[in-house]
Tab-separated table of C-alpha atoms (C1' of nucleotides) in Angstrom:
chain	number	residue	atom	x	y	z
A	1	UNK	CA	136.857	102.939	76.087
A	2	UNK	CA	137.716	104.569	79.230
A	3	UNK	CA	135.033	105.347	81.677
A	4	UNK	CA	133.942	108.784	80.339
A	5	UNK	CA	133.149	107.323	77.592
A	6	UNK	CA	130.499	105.239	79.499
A	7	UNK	CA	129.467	108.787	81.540
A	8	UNK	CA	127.371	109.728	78.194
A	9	UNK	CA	124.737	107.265	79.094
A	10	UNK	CA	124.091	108.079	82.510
A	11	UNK	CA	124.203	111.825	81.563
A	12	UNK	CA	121.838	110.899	78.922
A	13	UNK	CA	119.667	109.154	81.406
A	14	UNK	CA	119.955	111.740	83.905
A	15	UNK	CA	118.837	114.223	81.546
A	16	UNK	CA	116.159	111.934	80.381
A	17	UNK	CA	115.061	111.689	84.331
A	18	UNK	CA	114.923	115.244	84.531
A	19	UNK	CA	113.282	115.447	81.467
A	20	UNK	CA	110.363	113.414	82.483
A	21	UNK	CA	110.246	115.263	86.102
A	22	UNK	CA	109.354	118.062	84.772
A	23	UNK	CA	106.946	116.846	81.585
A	24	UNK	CA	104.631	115.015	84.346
A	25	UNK	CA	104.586	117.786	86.452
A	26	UNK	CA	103.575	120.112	83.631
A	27	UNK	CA	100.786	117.451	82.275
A	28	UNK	CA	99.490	116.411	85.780
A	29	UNK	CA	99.394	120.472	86.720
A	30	UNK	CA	96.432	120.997	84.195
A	31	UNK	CA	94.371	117.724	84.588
A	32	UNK	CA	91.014	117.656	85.961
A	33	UNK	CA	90.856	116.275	89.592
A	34	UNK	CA	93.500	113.365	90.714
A	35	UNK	CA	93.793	112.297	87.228
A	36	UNK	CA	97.942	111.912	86.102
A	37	UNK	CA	99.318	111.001	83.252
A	38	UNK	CA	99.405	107.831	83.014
A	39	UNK	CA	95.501	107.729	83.073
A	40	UNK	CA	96.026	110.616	79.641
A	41	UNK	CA	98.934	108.190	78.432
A	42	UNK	CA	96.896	105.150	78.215
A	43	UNK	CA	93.918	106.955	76.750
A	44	UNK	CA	96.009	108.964	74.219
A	45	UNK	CA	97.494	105.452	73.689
A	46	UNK	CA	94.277	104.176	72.796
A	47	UNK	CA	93.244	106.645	70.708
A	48	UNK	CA	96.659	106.606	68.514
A	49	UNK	CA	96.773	102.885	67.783
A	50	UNK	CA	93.080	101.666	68.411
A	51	UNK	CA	90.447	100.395	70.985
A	52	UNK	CA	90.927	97.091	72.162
A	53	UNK	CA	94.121	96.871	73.318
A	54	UNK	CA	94.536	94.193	76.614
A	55	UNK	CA	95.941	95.201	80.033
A	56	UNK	CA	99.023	93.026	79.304
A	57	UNK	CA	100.101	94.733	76.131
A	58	UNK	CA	99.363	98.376	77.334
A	59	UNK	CA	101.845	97.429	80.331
A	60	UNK	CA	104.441	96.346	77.896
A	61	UNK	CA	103.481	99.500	75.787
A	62	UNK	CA	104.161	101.855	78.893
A	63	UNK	CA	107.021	99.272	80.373
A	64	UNK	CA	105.442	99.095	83.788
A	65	UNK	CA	104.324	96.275	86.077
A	66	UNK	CA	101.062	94.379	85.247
A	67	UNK	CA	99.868	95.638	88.488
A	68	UNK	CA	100.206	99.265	87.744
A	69	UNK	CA	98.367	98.618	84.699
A	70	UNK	CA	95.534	97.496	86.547
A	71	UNK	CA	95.412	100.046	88.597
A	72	UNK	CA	95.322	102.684	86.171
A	73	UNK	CA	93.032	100.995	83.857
A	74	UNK	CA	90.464	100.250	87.768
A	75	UNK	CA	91.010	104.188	87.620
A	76	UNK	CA	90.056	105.445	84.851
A	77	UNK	CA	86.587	103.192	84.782
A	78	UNK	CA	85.915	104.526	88.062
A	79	UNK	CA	86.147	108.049	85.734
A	80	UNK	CA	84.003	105.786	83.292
A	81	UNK	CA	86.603	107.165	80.789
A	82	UNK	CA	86.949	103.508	79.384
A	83	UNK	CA	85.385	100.046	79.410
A	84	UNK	CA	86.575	96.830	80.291
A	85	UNK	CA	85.081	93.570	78.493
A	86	UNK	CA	85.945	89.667	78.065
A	87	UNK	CA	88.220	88.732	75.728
A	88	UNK	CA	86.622	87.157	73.161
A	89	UNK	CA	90.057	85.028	71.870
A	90	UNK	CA	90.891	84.392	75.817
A	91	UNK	CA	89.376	84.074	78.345
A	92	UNK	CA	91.666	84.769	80.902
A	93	UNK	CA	92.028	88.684	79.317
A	94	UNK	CA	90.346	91.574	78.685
A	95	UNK	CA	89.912	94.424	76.455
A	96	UNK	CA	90.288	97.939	76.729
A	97	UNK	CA	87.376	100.526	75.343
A	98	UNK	CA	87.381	103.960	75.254
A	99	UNK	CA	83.916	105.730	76.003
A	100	UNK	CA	82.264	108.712	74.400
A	101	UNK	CA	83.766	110.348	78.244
A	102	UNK	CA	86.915	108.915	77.807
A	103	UNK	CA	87.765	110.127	73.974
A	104	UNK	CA	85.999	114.144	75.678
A	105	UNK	CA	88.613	113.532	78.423
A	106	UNK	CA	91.548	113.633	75.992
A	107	UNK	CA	89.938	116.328	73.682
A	108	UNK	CA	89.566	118.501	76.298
A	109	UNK	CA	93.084	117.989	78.392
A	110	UNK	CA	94.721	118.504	74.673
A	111	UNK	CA	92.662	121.810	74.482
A	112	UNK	CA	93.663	122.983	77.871
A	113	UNK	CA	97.699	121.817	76.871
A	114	UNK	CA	97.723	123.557	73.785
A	115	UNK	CA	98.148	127.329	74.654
A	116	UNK	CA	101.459	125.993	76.854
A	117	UNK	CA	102.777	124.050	74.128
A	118	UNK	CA	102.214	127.158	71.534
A	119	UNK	CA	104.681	128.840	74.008
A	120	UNK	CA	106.872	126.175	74.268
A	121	UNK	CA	107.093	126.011	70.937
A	122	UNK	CA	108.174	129.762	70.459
A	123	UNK	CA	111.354	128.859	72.777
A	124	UNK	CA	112.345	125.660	71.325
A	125	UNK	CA	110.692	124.766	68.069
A	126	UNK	CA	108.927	122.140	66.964
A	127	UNK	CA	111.099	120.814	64.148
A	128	UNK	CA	113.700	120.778	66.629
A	129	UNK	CA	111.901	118.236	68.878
A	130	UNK	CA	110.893	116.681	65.753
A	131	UNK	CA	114.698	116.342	64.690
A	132	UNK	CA	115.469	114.599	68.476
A	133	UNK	CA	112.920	112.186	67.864
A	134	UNK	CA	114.540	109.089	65.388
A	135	UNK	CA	117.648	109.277	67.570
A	136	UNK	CA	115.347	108.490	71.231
A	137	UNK	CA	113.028	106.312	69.790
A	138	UNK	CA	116.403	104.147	68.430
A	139	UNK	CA	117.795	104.684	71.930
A	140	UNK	CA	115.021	103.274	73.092
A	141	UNK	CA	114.680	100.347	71.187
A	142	UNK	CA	117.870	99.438	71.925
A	143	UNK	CA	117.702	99.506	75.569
A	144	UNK	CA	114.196	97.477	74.861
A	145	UNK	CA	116.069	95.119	72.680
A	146	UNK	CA	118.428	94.685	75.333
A	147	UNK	CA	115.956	94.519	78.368
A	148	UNK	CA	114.581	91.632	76.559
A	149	UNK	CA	117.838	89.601	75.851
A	150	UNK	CA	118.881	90.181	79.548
A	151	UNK	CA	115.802	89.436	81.455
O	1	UNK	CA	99.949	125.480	63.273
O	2	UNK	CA	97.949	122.154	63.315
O	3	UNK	CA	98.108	120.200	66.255
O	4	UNK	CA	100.008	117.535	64.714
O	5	UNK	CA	103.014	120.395	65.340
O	6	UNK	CA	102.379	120.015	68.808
O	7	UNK	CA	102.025	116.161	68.514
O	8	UNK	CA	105.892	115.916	68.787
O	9	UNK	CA	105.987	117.352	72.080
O	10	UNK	CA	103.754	114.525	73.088
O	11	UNK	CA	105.683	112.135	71.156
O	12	UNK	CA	108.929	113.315	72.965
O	13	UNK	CA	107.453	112.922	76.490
O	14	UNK	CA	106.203	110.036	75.560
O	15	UNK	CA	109.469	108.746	74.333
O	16	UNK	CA	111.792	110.367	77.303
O	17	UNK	CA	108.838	108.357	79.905
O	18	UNK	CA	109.972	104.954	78.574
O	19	UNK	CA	113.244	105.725	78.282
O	20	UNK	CA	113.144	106.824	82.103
O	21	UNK	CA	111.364	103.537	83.099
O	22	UNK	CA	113.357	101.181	81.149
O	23	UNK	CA	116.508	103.084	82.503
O	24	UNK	CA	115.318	103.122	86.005
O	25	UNK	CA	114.745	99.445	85.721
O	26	UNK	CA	118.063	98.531	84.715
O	27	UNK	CA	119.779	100.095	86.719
O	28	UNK	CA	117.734	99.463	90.417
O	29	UNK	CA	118.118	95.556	89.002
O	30	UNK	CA	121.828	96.164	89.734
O	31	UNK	CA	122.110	98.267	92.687
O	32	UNK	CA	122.139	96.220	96.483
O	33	UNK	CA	119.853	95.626	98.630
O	34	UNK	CA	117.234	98.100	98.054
O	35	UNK	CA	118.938	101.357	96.803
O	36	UNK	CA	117.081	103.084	93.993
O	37	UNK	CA	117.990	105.054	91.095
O	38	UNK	CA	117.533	107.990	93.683
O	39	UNK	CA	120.155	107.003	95.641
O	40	UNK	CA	122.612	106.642	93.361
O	41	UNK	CA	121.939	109.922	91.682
O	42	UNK	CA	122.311	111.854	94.956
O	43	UNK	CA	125.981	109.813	95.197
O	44	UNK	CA	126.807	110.494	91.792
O	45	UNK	CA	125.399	113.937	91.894
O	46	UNK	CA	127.469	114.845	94.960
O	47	UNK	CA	130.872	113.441	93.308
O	48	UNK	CA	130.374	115.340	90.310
O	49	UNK	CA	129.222	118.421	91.889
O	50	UNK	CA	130.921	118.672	95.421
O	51	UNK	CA	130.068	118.083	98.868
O	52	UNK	CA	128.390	119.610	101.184
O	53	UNK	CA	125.104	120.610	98.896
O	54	UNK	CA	121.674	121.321	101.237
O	55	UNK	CA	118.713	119.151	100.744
O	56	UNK	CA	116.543	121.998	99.009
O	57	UNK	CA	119.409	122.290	96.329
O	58	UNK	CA	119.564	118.293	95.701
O	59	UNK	CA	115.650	118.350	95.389
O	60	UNK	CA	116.451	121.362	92.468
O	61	UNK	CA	118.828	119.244	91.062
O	62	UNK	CA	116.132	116.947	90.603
O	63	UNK	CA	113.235	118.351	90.493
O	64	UNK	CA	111.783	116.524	92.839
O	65	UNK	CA	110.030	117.365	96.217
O	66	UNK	CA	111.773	118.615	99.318
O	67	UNK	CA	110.080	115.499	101.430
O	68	UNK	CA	110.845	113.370	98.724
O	69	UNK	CA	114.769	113.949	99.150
O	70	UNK	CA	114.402	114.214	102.857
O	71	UNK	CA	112.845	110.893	102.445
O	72	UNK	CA	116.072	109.977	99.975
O	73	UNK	CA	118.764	111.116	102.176
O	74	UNK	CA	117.475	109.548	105.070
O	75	UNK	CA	117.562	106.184	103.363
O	76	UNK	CA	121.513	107.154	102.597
O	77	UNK	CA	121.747	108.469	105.656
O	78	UNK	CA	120.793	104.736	107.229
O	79	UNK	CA	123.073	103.006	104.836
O	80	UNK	CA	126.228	105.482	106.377
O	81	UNK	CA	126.681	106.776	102.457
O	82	UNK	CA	126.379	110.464	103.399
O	83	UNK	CA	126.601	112.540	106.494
O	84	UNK	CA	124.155	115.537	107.374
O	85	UNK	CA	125.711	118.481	109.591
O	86	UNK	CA	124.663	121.553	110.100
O	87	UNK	CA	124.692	124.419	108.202
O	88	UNK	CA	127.191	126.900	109.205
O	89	UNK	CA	125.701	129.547	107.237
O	90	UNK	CA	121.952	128.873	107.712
O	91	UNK	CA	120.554	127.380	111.546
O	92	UNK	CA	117.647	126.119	109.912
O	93	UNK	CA	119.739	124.108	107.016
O	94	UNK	CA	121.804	121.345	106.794
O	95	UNK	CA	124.726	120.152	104.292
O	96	UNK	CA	125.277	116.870	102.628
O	97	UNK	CA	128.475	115.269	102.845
O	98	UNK	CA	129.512	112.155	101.378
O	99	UNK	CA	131.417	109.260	103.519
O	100	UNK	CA	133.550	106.870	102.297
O	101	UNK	CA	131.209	104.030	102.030
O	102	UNK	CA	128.942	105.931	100.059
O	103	UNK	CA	132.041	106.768	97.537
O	104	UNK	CA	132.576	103.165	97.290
O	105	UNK	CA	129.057	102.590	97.177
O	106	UNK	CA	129.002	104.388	93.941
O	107	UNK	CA	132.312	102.771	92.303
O	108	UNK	CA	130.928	99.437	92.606
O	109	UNK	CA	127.962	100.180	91.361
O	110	UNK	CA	129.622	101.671	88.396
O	111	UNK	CA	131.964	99.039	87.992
O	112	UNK	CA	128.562	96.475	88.382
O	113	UNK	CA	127.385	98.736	85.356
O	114	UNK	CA	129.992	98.834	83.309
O	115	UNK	CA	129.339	95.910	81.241
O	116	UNK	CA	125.851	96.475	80.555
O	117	UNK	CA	126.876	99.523	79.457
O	118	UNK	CA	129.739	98.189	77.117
O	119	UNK	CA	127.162	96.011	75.667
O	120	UNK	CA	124.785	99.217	75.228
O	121	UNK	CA	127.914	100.859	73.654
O	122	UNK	CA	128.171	97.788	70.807
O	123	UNK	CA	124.241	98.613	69.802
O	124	UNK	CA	124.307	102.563	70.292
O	125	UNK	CA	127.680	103.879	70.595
O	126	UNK	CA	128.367	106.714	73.077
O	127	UNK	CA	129.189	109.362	70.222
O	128	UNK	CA	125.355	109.053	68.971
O	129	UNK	CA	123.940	109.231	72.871
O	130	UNK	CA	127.065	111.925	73.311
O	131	UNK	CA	125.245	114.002	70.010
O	132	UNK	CA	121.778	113.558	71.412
O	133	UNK	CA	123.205	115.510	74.672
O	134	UNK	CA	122.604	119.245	73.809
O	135	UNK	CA	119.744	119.421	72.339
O	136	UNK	CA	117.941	117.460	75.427
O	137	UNK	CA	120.249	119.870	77.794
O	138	UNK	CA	118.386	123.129	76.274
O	139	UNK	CA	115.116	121.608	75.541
O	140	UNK	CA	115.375	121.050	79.123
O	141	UNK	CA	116.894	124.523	80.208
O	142	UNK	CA	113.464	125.609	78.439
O	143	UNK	CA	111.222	123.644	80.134
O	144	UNK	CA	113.055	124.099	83.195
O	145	UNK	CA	112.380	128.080	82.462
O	146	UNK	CA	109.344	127.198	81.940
O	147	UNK	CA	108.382	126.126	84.870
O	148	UNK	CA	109.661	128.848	86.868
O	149	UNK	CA	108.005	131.718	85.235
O	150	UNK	CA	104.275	129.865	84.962
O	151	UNK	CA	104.510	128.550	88.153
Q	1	DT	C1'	93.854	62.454	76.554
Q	2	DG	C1'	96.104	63.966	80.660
Q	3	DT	C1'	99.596	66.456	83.062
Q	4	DA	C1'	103.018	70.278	83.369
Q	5	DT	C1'	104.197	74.719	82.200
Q	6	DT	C1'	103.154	79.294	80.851
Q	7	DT	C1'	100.288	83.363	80.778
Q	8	DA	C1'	96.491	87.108	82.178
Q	9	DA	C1'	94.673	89.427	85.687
Q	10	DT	C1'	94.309	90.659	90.509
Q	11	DG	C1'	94.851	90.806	95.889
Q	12	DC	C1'	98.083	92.139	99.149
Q	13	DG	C1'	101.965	94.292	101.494
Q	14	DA	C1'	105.940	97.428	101.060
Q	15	DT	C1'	107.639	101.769	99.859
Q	16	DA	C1'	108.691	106.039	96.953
Q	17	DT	C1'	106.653	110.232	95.974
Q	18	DC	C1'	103.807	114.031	96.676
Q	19	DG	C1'	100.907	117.840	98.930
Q	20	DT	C1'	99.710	120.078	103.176
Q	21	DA	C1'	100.725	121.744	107.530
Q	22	DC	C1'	104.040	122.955	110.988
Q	23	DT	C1'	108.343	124.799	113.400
Q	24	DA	C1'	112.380	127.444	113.468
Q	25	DA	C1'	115.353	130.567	111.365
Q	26	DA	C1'	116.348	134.193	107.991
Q	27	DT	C1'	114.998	138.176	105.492
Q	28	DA	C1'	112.157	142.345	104.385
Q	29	DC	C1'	110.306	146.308	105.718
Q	30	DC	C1'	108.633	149.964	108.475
J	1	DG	C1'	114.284	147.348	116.950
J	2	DG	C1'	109.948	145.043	115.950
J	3	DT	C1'	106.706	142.792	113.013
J	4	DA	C1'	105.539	140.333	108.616
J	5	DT	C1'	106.938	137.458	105.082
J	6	DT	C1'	109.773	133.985	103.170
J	7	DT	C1'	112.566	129.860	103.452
J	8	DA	C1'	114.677	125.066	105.199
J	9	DG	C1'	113.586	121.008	106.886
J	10	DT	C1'	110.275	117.546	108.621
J	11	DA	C1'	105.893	114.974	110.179
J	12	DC	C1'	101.860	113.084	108.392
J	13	DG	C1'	98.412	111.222	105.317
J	14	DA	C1'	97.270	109.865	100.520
J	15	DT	C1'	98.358	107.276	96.621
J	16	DA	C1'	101.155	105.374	92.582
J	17	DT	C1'	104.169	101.783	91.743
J	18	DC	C1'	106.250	97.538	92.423
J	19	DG	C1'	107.154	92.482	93.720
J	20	DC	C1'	105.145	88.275	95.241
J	21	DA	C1'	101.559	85.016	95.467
J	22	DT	C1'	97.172	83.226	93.733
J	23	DT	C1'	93.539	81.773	90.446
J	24	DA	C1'	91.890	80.570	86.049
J	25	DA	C1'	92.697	79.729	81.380
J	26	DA	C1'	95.754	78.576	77.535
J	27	DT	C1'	99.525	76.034	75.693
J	28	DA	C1'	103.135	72.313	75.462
J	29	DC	C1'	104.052	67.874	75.356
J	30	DA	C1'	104.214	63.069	76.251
DNA sequence: TGTATTTAATGCGATATCGTACTAAATACC
DNA sequence: GGTATTTAGTACGATATCGCATTAAATACA
C-alpha cells in the first residue's frame, strides 16, 4: 500500500502517453493532406460498428469534448468523406454517413499503413499485441467505469 | 497474413488513445489552476530522472516537439516550479532545474491523487497494471526504433 | 396541459501542440 | 584555420482541443 505501489499507474499511463505520441505521429505521417487521425478514427469507427452513429455518441466513443467532435465530423464533410443528416428519432441530432469517398479514404490509408505494420510486425508480433489487448481494454473500462461514478 | 493480423495494431492504438484521454482527463481535473498533464510529467520526470536535463532531451523523453516543451517549461517556468540556467557545456543550451515549489508542486499533487488511485487499485489492482508494464515498455522500445530508422 | 430540467449541437474564446524559419553555437571537414 | 553542416533554443502562424454559453428539442413532472 505504500506509494510505489501507486507509481504502477502513472508508469502505466506514462507509457500509455508515449505510446500514443508516437502511434499518431506514425498514422498522421502517411495521411493525405491535413487529414489526422482522428478524422481515420472516426471513419474506421464507422466502418467497424455501422453508419449512423450521432455526433454525441462518437464523442463518448473517442472520450473527447462534444466540440471536438464537431469539428472533426465539419472536417471530414468538407473532405466529403461523410454525410451529415436529421435525425429521424430527434430532432435536435444528427447522423453520421459514410460516402463512397469516405469508405476509399480508409481503404486506401489502410493500404498505404500496411507495408509499416508488416515490419512492425516482424519486431514485435502480432499475437503479442493481440495477448496485451484483454488486459487494456479492462484497464480501460475501469477507468471509464470510474470516470462515470466520479463525474 | 490477412489484414485482420494487422487489425490488432489498430485495435491497440486505438485502445492506448482512450486510455491516454481518459487518463489525461483525470488527472488535469486534479491539478491547480491550469497545469496540465505536461507539467506534471516534466516535474515528475525530473524527480525520477535528475536535474538539470536540457529542453531537447525532455522533448525525447516525450516525444513531443522542441516548441512544444519550450512552450511547457515556460509555463513552469512562470509558476517558479523549475529554473533554466545555462548550459555549462553547450552556449547555445540550457538545463532544467527543479525549485522547491515545483517539488512540492508535485507531492501535493500526488497526495491529491492518491485516493483516486486507491480506488483504481480496488477495481484493477497494481500487480495486473504492474504485469501489463513490459510488454508496453518493448512494444514501445520498437516503435520508438521505429521511428528513428524510417524517419 | 404547462413548466422545469435535461440533452444535442454549435459559436466563441483560450490555449496546447505542431511545423517552418531563424539565430547562435558546436561540430565536421578540408 | 576557415568554411559547411548540424544542433539548441525560440518566434511565429496554423490548427486541434477544450470549456462555457446559447438555442432548440426532448423529457420529467406536477
Amino acid at each position: 500500500m505504500a506509494d510505489e505501489d501507486l507509481g504502477c499507474y502513472f508508469t502505466l499511463i506514462y507509457e500509455v502517453g508515449i505510446i500514443n505520441q508516437i502511434g499518431t505521429a506514425f498514422l498522421e505521417a502517411r495521411l493525405p493532406n491535413g487529414l489526422l487521425v482522428s478524422h481515420f478514427g472516426v471513419v474506421s469507427h464507422l466502418i467497424r460498428v455501422g453508419d449512423g452513429a450521432t455526433p454525441v455518441e462518437l464523442a463518448g466513443a473517442f472520450q473527447v469534448a462534444k466540440t471536438t467532435m464537431t469539428h472533426t465530423l465539419a472536417g471530414l464533410e468538407k473532405h466529403g468523406f461523410v454525410e451529415m443528416r436529421p435525425n429521424p428519432a430527434d430532432k435536435r441530432s444528427k447522423q453520421v454517413w459514410l460516402t463512397d469517398n469516405g469508405k476509399k479514404f480508409r481503404d486506401e490509408a489502410l493500404a498505404k499503413l500496411a507495408p509499416l505494420f508488416q515490419e512492425l510486425a516482424g519486431r514485435f508480433s502480432s499475437s503479442r499485441a493481440a495477448a496485451m489487448l484483454p488486459e487494456l481494454a479492462e484497464f480501460r473500462a475501469v477507468i471509464d467505469q470510474l470516470r462515470d461514478e466520479i463525474t
